[in-house]
């Protein structure tokens, strides 16, 4: 049976709405005058009989949204309904699969699966029967009496699935369930799960899966909600009508992946990438930056400059060639955008003149060009340099800048942002940093 037939039968027997959310906003207070808006005006509906994917970058608020849907977290504002009733606490009939499971090391596989039943008051004999059935279904037959330390990562994750399935939830929420596994194991688990779903053998009505992996979403889902970052909101919805089993090589599959890449990358074509006062492509002091090594930045510029790309690449093709996931590739591309070494449009990345020049230059010229762009496009670099120039000692502690950044962002982001500046400032020989004393200095630069 294809997934479309599966859906049709679900529709015939009256399509029920499991989750309905609207106007969901989540704010974390980060201190006196800095709030972090994690989710803003999120609306979504999950129906019976479908696999829905929530696709977004890390930090975009996907896990927060799952916790809100499951009733573990109350949103700052907004309405969430589970099976037609407002959610006020942990929902029944819903279970969660996480990226990696905290299995109890002193319990066997069977006992670890039965743990899932403790909370819902299933009689022991019925519980044992269900646990064995879930173990069998998910491919753990023969491992009932094994302990977690005897299992591979993939087998442990299967225990996680069995624990979620054993309660026979109406909705199974999955938070990046394959992302901690190696490539082959992840693919095997995905295929096994989707086969069971198509065959109607899973004791569940729907799946909501969070992922940052575009191909995974296209491979598994009937509907994909594309989640934007800062703040997180549903930016687009895509229906995938391809029958199962789906092939990653199918041109239609590739076209969908391509389209999603385009939607997920910020549009800043080269000609429009001049600094503006606000918004995309400019980094004010308050912009959090990823700590990307200069080796990765140079490496990507060299790769792009060389054949077969000759200055321009399709992001999905590039990601596949470099065996990088969106979460790894996008921050590098965005840093190149920020520094005006590249532009992005419609899922393609293009080197700028400066980017080409960088790729063709020797190390000293590269460092000078990098320093020029850092000073021109990253105001924080200018601030650090100015403070160091002005102080008689030409030194300033880490906290001088981290405290200022924390007015705009969380402590973690401030730390990462300053670490990025240390990495980039050292490379461009704009300033140095002494790890022992925790001080910025002007010792290495000329
Ligand atoms: P994702 O799952 O998409 O990676 P998360 O929902 O985990 O994103 O986090 C979104 C943002 O909210 C991140 O910036 C994270 O640091 C922040 N965040 C998550 N939980 C909390 C919390 N309990 N308190 C403060 N900030 C949080
Ligand atoms: Mg998450």
Short mmCIF file of C-alpha atoms and ligand atoms in Angstrom, two decimals:
data_model
loop_
_atom_site.label_atom_id
_atom_site.label_comp_id
_atom_site.label_asym_id
_atom_site.label_seq_id
_atom_site.Cartn_x
_atom_site.Cartn_y
_atom_site.Cartn_z
CA UNK A 1 0.00 0.00 0.00
CA UNK A 2 1.32 3.44 -0.81
CA UNK A 3 1.24 6.25 1.68
CA UNK A 4 -1.36 8.04 -0.41
CA UNK A 5 -3.69 5.06 -0.09
CA UNK A 6 -2.93 4.97 3.59
CA UNK A 7 -3.89 8.62 3.85
CA UNK A 8 -7.00 8.12 1.78
CA UNK A 9 -8.24 5.41 4.13
CA UNK A 10 -7.56 7.67 7.09
CA UNK A 11 -9.52 10.42 5.39
CA UNK A 12 -12.42 8.07 4.60
CA UNK A 13 -12.80 7.09 8.22
CA UNK A 14 -13.22 10.76 9.12
CA UNK A 15 -9.99 12.71 9.45
CA UNK A 16 -9.50 13.71 13.08
CA UNK A 17 -7.45 16.66 14.20
CA UNK A 18 -4.98 15.56 16.87
CA UNK A 19 -3.08 18.77 17.51
CA UNK A 20 -4.13 22.27 16.74
CA UNK A 21 -2.01 25.22 17.76
CA UNK A 22 -2.26 28.89 16.98
CA UNK A 23 -0.56 32.11 18.03
CA UNK A 24 2.07 30.21 20.01
CA UNK A 25 4.77 32.49 21.29
CA UNK A 26 7.56 31.51 23.63
CA UNK A 27 9.84 33.99 25.29
CA UNK A 28 12.74 33.20 27.59
CA UNK A 29 13.87 35.96 29.88
CA UNK A 30 17.59 36.40 29.56
CA UNK A 31 18.11 39.13 32.10
CA UNK A 32 16.73 42.57 32.88
CA UNK A 33 16.31 43.98 29.42
CA UNK A 34 16.93 41.09 27.11
CA UNK A 35 14.22 38.64 26.19
CA UNK A 36 14.78 35.85 23.74
CA UNK A 37 11.77 35.32 21.49
CA UNK A 38 12.14 31.66 20.59
CA UNK A 39 8.77 31.06 18.93
CA UNK A 40 6.58 33.70 17.40
CA UNK A 41 3.03 33.22 16.19
CA UNK A 42 3.38 29.53 15.44
CA UNK A 43 0.31 27.81 14.05
CA UNK A 44 0.01 24.18 13.02
CA UNK A 45 -2.40 21.30 12.75
CA UNK A 46 -1.61 17.60 12.93
CA UNK A 47 -4.24 15.22 11.59
CA UNK A 48 -4.68 11.52 12.08
CA UNK A 49 -2.99 9.38 9.47
CA UNK A 50 -0.08 11.61 8.54
CA UNK A 51 3.64 11.94 9.07
CA UNK A 52 4.47 15.60 9.54
CA UNK A 53 8.00 16.95 9.54
CA UNK A 54 9.13 20.06 11.33
CA UNK A 55 12.27 21.09 9.49
CA UNK A 56 14.51 23.82 10.81
CA UNK A 57 18.02 24.77 11.79
CA UNK A 58 19.38 24.12 15.22
CA UNK A 59 18.31 26.69 17.75
CA UNK A 60 15.16 27.59 15.80
CA UNK A 61 12.89 26.40 18.62
CA UNK A 62 11.81 22.97 17.33
CA UNK A 63 12.39 21.12 20.59
CA UNK A 64 10.67 23.93 22.47
CA UNK A 65 7.63 23.55 20.23
CA UNK A 66 7.54 19.78 20.77
CA UNK A 67 7.64 20.29 24.53
CA UNK A 68 4.78 22.78 24.23
CA UNK A 69 2.70 20.39 22.12
CA UNK A 70 3.28 17.57 24.58
CA UNK A 71 2.16 19.78 27.46
CA UNK A 72 5.52 19.71 29.24
CA UNK A 73 5.99 23.46 28.76
CA UNK A 74 3.31 26.12 28.84
CA UNK A 75 3.81 28.71 26.08
CA UNK A 76 4.10 32.39 27.00
CA UNK A 77 0.99 33.02 24.94
CA UNK A 78 -1.07 31.06 22.42
CA UNK A 79 -3.51 28.21 22.21
CA UNK A 80 -2.69 24.51 21.92
CA UNK A 81 -5.36 21.83 21.70
CA UNK A 82 -4.89 18.10 21.94
CA UNK A 83 -7.80 16.10 20.51
CA UNK A 84 -10.04 19.15 20.75
CA UNK A 85 -9.24 20.06 24.35
CA UNK A 86 -6.93 22.81 25.59
CA UNK A 87 -3.58 21.46 26.76
CA UNK A 88 -3.03 22.20 30.44
CA UNK A 89 -0.43 19.60 31.43
CA UNK A 90 1.33 16.50 30.07
CA UNK A 91 -0.94 14.97 27.41
CA UNK A 92 -2.07 11.36 27.48
CA UNK A 93 -1.90 9.42 24.27
CA UNK A 94 1.29 11.03 23.15
CA UNK A 95 4.86 9.81 23.44
CA UNK A 96 8.26 11.10 22.56
CA UNK A 97 11.39 9.68 20.92
CA UNK A 98 14.55 11.66 21.59
CA UNK A 99 17.86 11.95 19.78
CA UNK A 100 19.41 9.56 22.24
CA UNK A 101 17.86 7.70 25.06
CA UNK A 102 18.69 7.59 28.67
CA UNK A 103 18.25 3.85 28.99
CA UNK A 104 18.60 2.48 32.50
CA UNK A 105 21.88 0.58 32.45
CA UNK A 106 20.79 -1.84 35.19
CA UNK A 107 17.59 -2.85 33.36
CA UNK A 108 17.32 -5.30 30.47
CA UNK A 109 15.88 -4.31 27.10
CA UNK A 110 12.52 -5.77 28.11
CA UNK A 111 12.52 -3.92 31.43
CA UNK A 112 13.59 -0.68 29.76
CA UNK A 113 10.64 -0.94 27.39
CA UNK A 114 8.23 -1.73 30.20
CA UNK A 115 9.30 1.48 31.94
CA UNK A 116 7.20 3.30 29.35
CA UNK A 117 4.09 1.62 30.77
CA UNK A 118 4.66 2.46 34.41
CA UNK A 119 2.88 5.79 34.24
CA UNK A 120 -0.28 4.60 32.50
CA UNK A 121 -1.43 1.78 34.77
CA UNK A 122 -1.47 -1.17 32.37
CA UNK A 123 -1.83 -4.51 34.22
CA UNK A 124 1.48 -6.41 34.43
CA UNK A 125 0.53 -9.32 32.17
CA UNK A 126 -0.88 -7.03 29.49
CA UNK A 127 2.21 -4.82 29.86
CA UNK A 128 4.56 -7.77 29.32
CA UNK A 129 2.60 -8.85 26.24
CA UNK A 130 2.70 -5.34 24.76
CA UNK A 131 6.39 -4.86 25.53
CA UNK A 132 7.29 -8.14 23.82
CA UNK A 133 5.16 -7.16 20.83
CA UNK A 134 6.86 -3.74 20.58
CA UNK A 135 10.30 -5.37 20.85
CA UNK A 136 9.41 -7.83 18.13
CA UNK A 137 7.95 -5.15 15.87
CA UNK A 138 10.93 -2.83 16.09
CA UNK A 139 13.47 -5.57 15.34
CA UNK A 140 14.83 -6.27 18.81
CA UNK A 141 13.68 -9.87 18.95
CA UNK A 142 16.29 -11.95 20.75
CA UNK A 143 17.65 -8.96 22.67
CA UNK A 144 14.98 -8.98 25.42
CA UNK A 145 17.38 -9.91 28.18
CA UNK A 146 20.38 -7.92 26.92
CA UNK A 147 21.62 -4.89 28.87
CA UNK A 148 22.09 -1.49 27.19
CA UNK A 149 25.89 -1.73 27.31
CA UNK A 150 25.72 -4.82 25.11
CA UNK A 151 23.84 -2.93 22.37
CA UNK A 152 25.04 -0.82 19.44
CA UNK A 153 23.81 2.77 19.12
CA UNK A 154 21.22 1.73 16.55
CA UNK A 155 19.87 -1.06 18.76
CA UNK A 156 19.67 1.32 21.72
CA UNK A 157 17.67 3.75 19.63
CA UNK A 158 15.34 0.88 18.72
CA UNK A 159 14.75 0.39 22.45
CA UNK A 160 13.82 4.08 22.53
CA UNK A 161 11.28 3.54 19.76
CA UNK A 162 9.87 0.46 21.49
CA UNK A 163 9.50 2.42 24.72
CA UNK A 164 7.54 5.13 22.88
CA UNK A 165 5.38 2.62 20.98
CA UNK A 166 4.51 0.36 23.89
CA UNK A 167 2.03 2.90 25.28
CA UNK A 168 0.14 2.82 21.95
CA UNK A 169 0.18 6.61 21.63
CA UNK A 170 -2.08 8.35 19.14
CA UNK A 171 0.75 10.67 18.23
CA UNK A 172 4.42 9.85 18.36
CA UNK A 173 6.66 12.92 18.60
CA UNK A 174 10.22 12.38 17.45
CA UNK A 175 12.97 14.89 18.17
CA UNK A 176 15.84 14.32 15.72
CA UNK A 177 15.66 10.58 16.36
CA UNK A 178 18.26 9.58 13.78
CA UNK A 179 20.78 12.36 14.16
CA UNK A 180 23.00 10.65 16.74
CA UNK A 181 23.42 7.54 14.57
CA UNK A 182 25.94 6.82 11.86
CA UNK A 183 24.72 7.28 8.27
CA UNK A 184 23.99 3.62 7.49
CA UNK A 185 22.32 2.82 10.79
CA UNK A 186 20.19 5.93 10.52
CA UNK A 187 19.04 4.94 7.03
CA UNK A 188 18.16 1.41 8.16
CA UNK A 189 16.09 2.72 11.06
CA UNK A 190 14.31 5.29 8.88
CA UNK A 191 13.41 2.66 6.31
CA UNK A 192 12.26 0.16 8.92
CA UNK A 193 10.08 2.75 10.61
CA UNK A 194 8.50 4.03 7.43
CA UNK A 195 7.85 0.46 6.21
CA UNK A 196 6.03 -0.35 9.45
CA UNK A 197 4.05 2.87 9.13
CA UNK A 198 3.03 2.17 5.54
CA UNK A 199 2.03 -1.36 6.41
CA UNK A 200 -0.15 0.06 9.18
CA UNK A 201 1.68 -2.01 11.81
CA UNK A 202 2.59 0.78 14.21
CA UNK A 203 0.13 1.16 17.09
CA UNK A 204 -0.07 4.92 16.46
CA UNK A 205 -2.19 7.33 14.41
CA UNK A 206 0.33 9.99 13.43
CA UNK A 207 3.94 11.03 13.63
CA UNK A 208 5.38 14.49 14.14
CA UNK A 209 9.09 14.45 13.48
CA UNK A 210 11.57 17.22 14.13
CA UNK A 211 14.65 17.24 11.94
CA UNK A 212 17.32 19.49 10.50
CA UNK A 213 17.97 17.01 7.70
CA UNK A 214 16.18 18.04 4.50
CA UNK A 215 16.47 14.69 2.73
CA UNK A 216 15.25 12.82 5.77
CA UNK A 217 12.13 15.00 5.83
CA UNK A 218 11.46 14.47 2.12
CA UNK A 219 12.07 10.74 2.48
CA UNK A 220 9.63 10.21 5.33
CA UNK A 221 6.98 12.91 5.53
CA UNK A 222 3.59 13.56 3.96
CA UNK A 223 3.83 17.20 4.88
CA UNK A 224 6.80 19.36 5.83
CA UNK A 225 6.57 22.51 7.88
CA UNK A 226 9.61 24.66 7.23
CA UNK A 227 10.61 26.45 10.35
CA UNK A 228 12.45 29.76 10.16
CA UNK A 229 14.89 30.91 12.84
CA UNK A 230 15.06 33.95 15.10
CA UNK A 231 12.30 33.75 16.03
CA UNK A 232 10.99 30.34 15.04
CA UNK A 233 7.83 30.33 13.00
CA UNK A 234 6.31 28.17 10.31
CA UNK A 235 7.55 29.89 7.15
CA UNK A 236 6.21 27.43 4.58
CA UNK A 237 4.35 24.18 4.24
CA UNK A 238 5.08 21.60 1.58
CA UNK A 239 3.05 18.51 0.74
CA UNK A 240 5.00 15.50 -0.45
CA UNK A 241 2.82 13.25 -2.56
CA UNK A 242 5.54 10.86 -3.69
CA UNK A 243 4.64 7.19 -3.14
CA UNK A 244 6.79 5.03 -0.88
CA UNK A 245 9.40 3.66 -1.05
CA UNK A 246 10.93 6.95 -2.14
CA UNK A 247 14.22 7.18 -3.93
CA UNK A 248 16.70 9.93 -3.21
CA UNK A 249 17.74 9.75 -6.86
CA UNK A 250 14.25 10.35 -8.26
CA UNK A 251 14.33 13.71 -10.14
CA UNK A 252 11.08 14.77 -8.45
CA UNK A 253 12.64 14.00 -5.05
CA UNK A 254 15.73 16.04 -6.01
CA UNK A 255 13.58 18.96 -7.16
CA UNK A 256 11.75 19.04 -3.82
CA UNK A 257 15.04 18.94 -1.91
CA UNK A 258 16.34 21.76 -4.09
CA UNK A 259 13.26 23.85 -3.51
CA UNK A 260 13.53 23.42 0.26
CA UNK A 261 17.21 24.39 0.25
CA UNK A 262 16.22 27.57 -1.55
CA UNK A 263 13.54 28.34 1.00
CA UNK A 264 15.82 27.68 3.96
CA UNK A 265 18.70 29.88 2.90
CA UNK A 266 18.50 33.56 3.47
CA UNK A 267 18.28 35.41 0.18
CA UNK A 268 21.16 37.84 -0.11
CA UNK A 269 22.30 38.11 -3.70
CA UNK A 270 25.73 39.62 -4.18
CA UNK A 271 24.55 42.89 -5.68
CA UNK A 272 22.33 43.41 -2.66
CA UNK A 273 24.86 42.49 -0.05
CA UNK A 274 25.99 46.01 0.76
CA UNK A 275 25.70 46.77 4.45
CA UNK A 276 22.34 48.06 5.53
CA UNK A 277 21.31 49.53 8.83
CA UNK A 278 19.18 46.57 9.88
CA UNK A 279 18.11 43.10 8.90
CA UNK A 280 19.55 40.33 6.76
CA UNK A 281 23.22 40.34 5.99
CA UNK A 282 24.42 42.88 8.53
CA UNK A 283 25.84 42.00 11.90
CA UNK A 284 25.31 44.67 14.52
CA UNK A 285 27.07 44.28 17.85
CA UNK A 286 24.03 42.31 19.02
CA UNK A 287 24.22 39.64 16.30
CA UNK A 288 25.26 36.21 17.53
CA UNK A 289 27.97 34.66 15.35
CA UNK A 290 28.94 31.02 14.85
CA UNK A 291 32.50 30.07 15.71
CA UNK A 292 33.57 28.79 12.31
CA UNK A 293 37.25 28.03 11.83
CA UNK A 294 39.12 29.97 9.19
CA UNK A 295 40.21 26.65 7.71
CA UNK A 296 36.59 25.84 6.92
CA UNK A 297 36.00 29.32 5.51
CA UNK A 298 39.09 29.16 3.28
CA UNK A 299 38.35 25.55 2.38
CA UNK A 300 34.87 26.38 1.16
CA UNK A 301 36.08 29.40 -0.83
CA UNK A 302 38.76 27.25 -2.49
CA UNK A 303 36.24 24.51 -3.26
CA UNK A 304 33.81 27.00 -4.76
CA UNK A 305 36.46 28.73 -6.84
CA UNK A 306 37.72 25.47 -8.35
CA UNK A 307 36.04 23.24 -10.94
CA UNK A 308 33.40 21.92 -11.21
CA UNK A 309 31.84 24.86 -9.42
CA UNK A 310 33.89 27.74 -10.87
CA UNK A 311 32.46 30.23 -8.42
CA UNK A 312 28.88 29.02 -8.12
CA UNK A 313 27.32 25.93 -6.55
CA UNK A 314 23.94 24.43 -5.94
CA UNK A 315 23.76 24.01 -2.14
CA UNK A 316 22.25 20.49 -2.10
CA UNK A 317 24.91 19.33 -4.59
CA UNK A 318 27.63 20.95 -2.51
CA UNK A 319 26.28 19.45 0.73
CA UNK A 320 26.24 16.00 -0.84
CA UNK A 321 29.73 16.38 -2.32
CA UNK A 322 31.17 17.54 1.00
CA UNK A 323 29.04 15.07 2.98
CA UNK A 324 27.81 17.86 5.18
CA UNK A 325 24.44 18.37 6.73
CA UNK A 326 22.55 21.62 6.56
CA UNK A 327 23.49 22.40 10.14
CA UNK A 328 27.17 22.16 9.30
CA UNK A 329 27.16 23.79 5.87
CA UNK A 330 24.78 26.70 6.41
CA UNK A 331 26.76 28.44 9.18
CA UNK A 332 29.89 28.38 6.98
CA UNK A 333 27.99 29.75 3.99
CA UNK A 334 26.35 32.38 6.16
CA UNK A 335 29.67 33.49 7.58
CA UNK A 336 30.98 33.90 4.03
CA UNK A 337 27.84 35.93 3.27
CA UNK A 338 28.35 38.06 6.35
CA UNK A 339 31.95 38.77 5.34
CA UNK A 340 30.82 39.49 1.76
CA UNK A 341 32.91 36.67 0.37
CA UNK A 342 29.78 35.03 -1.05
CA UNK A 343 26.11 35.59 -1.77
CA UNK A 344 23.19 33.19 -1.69
CA UNK A 345 20.15 33.14 -3.90
CA UNK A 346 17.58 30.46 -4.73
CA UNK A 347 19.62 27.72 -3.11
CA UNK A 348 22.82 28.65 -4.95
CA UNK A 349 25.94 30.07 -3.36
CA UNK A 350 28.13 32.38 -5.45
CA UNK A 351 31.61 33.64 -4.61
CA UNK A 352 31.99 37.42 -4.71
CA UNK A 353 34.97 39.12 -6.40
CA UNK A 354 36.62 39.28 -2.98
CA UNK A 355 35.88 35.60 -2.39
CA UNK A 356 37.53 34.66 -5.69
CA UNK A 357 40.45 36.90 -4.94
CA UNK A 358 40.85 35.27 -1.52
CA UNK A 359 40.84 31.79 -3.04
CA UNK A 360 43.54 32.76 -5.56
CA UNK A 361 45.82 34.54 -3.07
CA UNK A 362 48.77 33.47 -0.96
CA UNK A 363 48.50 33.32 2.79
CA UNK A 364 49.60 36.88 3.66
CA UNK A 365 47.30 38.49 1.11
CA UNK A 366 44.48 36.27 2.36
CA UNK A 367 45.03 37.41 5.92
CA UNK A 368 44.96 41.09 4.90
CA UNK A 369 41.80 40.66 2.85
CA UNK A 370 40.15 38.74 5.67
CA UNK A 371 41.09 41.43 8.19
CA UNK A 372 39.72 44.18 5.92
CA UNK A 373 36.39 42.40 5.55
CA UNK A 374 36.22 41.57 9.24
CA UNK A 375 36.70 45.24 10.16
CA UNK A 376 34.25 46.40 7.49
CA UNK A 377 31.38 44.00 8.10
CA UNK A 378 31.65 42.81 11.69
CA UNK A 379 31.30 45.83 13.98
CA UNK A 380 32.36 43.78 17.00
CA UNK A 381 35.83 43.35 15.45
CA UNK A 382 36.09 47.13 15.16
CA UNK A 383 34.99 47.56 18.75
CA UNK A 384 37.57 45.11 20.10
CA UNK A 385 40.35 46.69 18.07
CA UNK A 386 39.35 50.21 19.14
CA UNK A 387 39.24 49.34 22.84
CA UNK A 388 42.67 47.71 22.59
CA UNK A 389 44.14 50.65 20.70
CA UNK A 390 42.78 53.13 23.23
CA UNK A 391 43.92 51.38 26.39
CA UNK A 392 47.50 52.20 27.46
CA UNK A 393 48.15 48.51 28.22
CA UNK A 394 46.58 47.42 24.92
CA UNK A 395 44.80 44.69 26.83
CA UNK A 396 41.19 44.03 27.72
CA UNK A 397 39.60 41.10 29.53
CA UNK A 398 37.10 38.76 27.87
CA UNK A 399 34.43 40.07 30.25
CA UNK A 400 34.81 43.61 28.84
CA UNK A 401 33.06 42.37 25.69
CA UNK A 402 31.05 39.39 26.92
CA UNK A 403 29.13 41.62 29.35
CA UNK A 404 28.27 44.01 26.57
CA UNK A 405 27.13 41.16 24.33
CA UNK A 406 24.98 39.70 27.09
CA UNK A 407 22.75 42.77 26.86
CA UNK A 408 21.70 41.40 23.48
CA UNK A 409 22.00 37.63 23.72
CA UNK A 410 22.33 34.69 26.10
CA UNK A 411 25.59 33.92 27.89
CA UNK A 412 26.19 30.92 25.66
CA UNK A 413 25.75 32.89 22.46
CA UNK A 414 27.96 35.69 23.81
CA UNK A 415 30.70 33.15 24.58
CA UNK A 416 30.44 31.55 21.11
CA UNK A 417 30.38 34.94 19.39
CA UNK A 418 33.51 36.13 21.18
CA UNK A 419 35.24 32.81 20.49
CA UNK A 420 34.48 33.39 16.80
CA UNK A 421 36.04 36.84 17.00
CA UNK A 422 39.13 35.39 18.73
CA UNK A 423 39.51 32.83 15.94
CA UNK A 424 38.96 35.34 13.14
CA UNK A 425 40.90 38.19 14.77
CA UNK A 426 43.93 35.94 15.25
CA UNK A 427 43.81 34.78 11.64
CA UNK A 428 43.52 38.34 10.35
CA UNK A 429 46.23 39.40 12.83
CA UNK A 430 43.97 42.16 14.13
CA UNK A 431 44.36 41.18 17.77
CA UNK A 432 45.48 38.28 19.90
CA UNK A 433 44.07 36.52 22.90
CA UNK A 434 45.88 34.97 25.85
CA UNK A 435 44.02 31.91 27.13
CA UNK A 436 45.89 31.91 30.46
CA UNK A 437 45.07 35.46 31.48
CA UNK A 438 41.78 35.64 29.55
CA UNK A 439 42.88 38.93 27.94
CA UNK A 440 42.65 40.29 24.44
CA UNK A 441 45.90 41.95 23.36
CA UNK A 442 47.74 43.49 20.45
CA UNK A 443 50.83 41.33 20.80
CA UNK A 444 50.74 39.23 17.64
CA UNK A 445 49.36 41.79 15.22
CA UNK A 446 51.67 44.19 13.45
P1 LIG B 1 16.05 23.48 18.36
O1 LIG B 1 15.42 22.26 18.95
O2 LIG B 1 15.41 23.95 17.10
O3 LIG B 1 17.52 23.32 18.19
P2 LIG B 1 15.45 24.69 20.94
O4 LIG B 1 13.97 24.68 21.05
O5 LIG B 1 16.20 23.64 21.67
O6 LIG B 1 15.85 24.70 19.39
O7 LIG B 1 16.01 26.10 21.43
C1 LIG B 1 15.62 27.32 20.84
C2 LIG B 1 16.30 28.46 21.55
O8 LIG B 1 15.75 28.61 22.86
C3 LIG B 1 17.79 28.31 21.74
O9 LIG B 1 18.37 29.57 21.56
C4 LIG B 1 17.93 27.87 23.19
O10 LIG B 1 19.16 28.32 23.70
C5 LIG B 1 16.76 28.58 23.84
N1 LIG B 1 16.21 27.83 24.98
C6 LIG B 1 15.70 26.58 24.94
N2 LIG B 1 15.24 26.22 26.17
C7 LIG B 1 15.48 27.26 26.99
C8 LIG B 1 15.25 27.51 28.39
N3 LIG B 1 14.65 26.61 29.17
N4 LIG B 1 15.65 28.71 28.88
C9 LIG B 1 16.22 29.62 28.10
N5 LIG B 1 16.47 29.46 26.80
C10 LIG B 1 16.11 28.30 26.23
MG1 LIG B 2 16.25 20.43 19.35
#
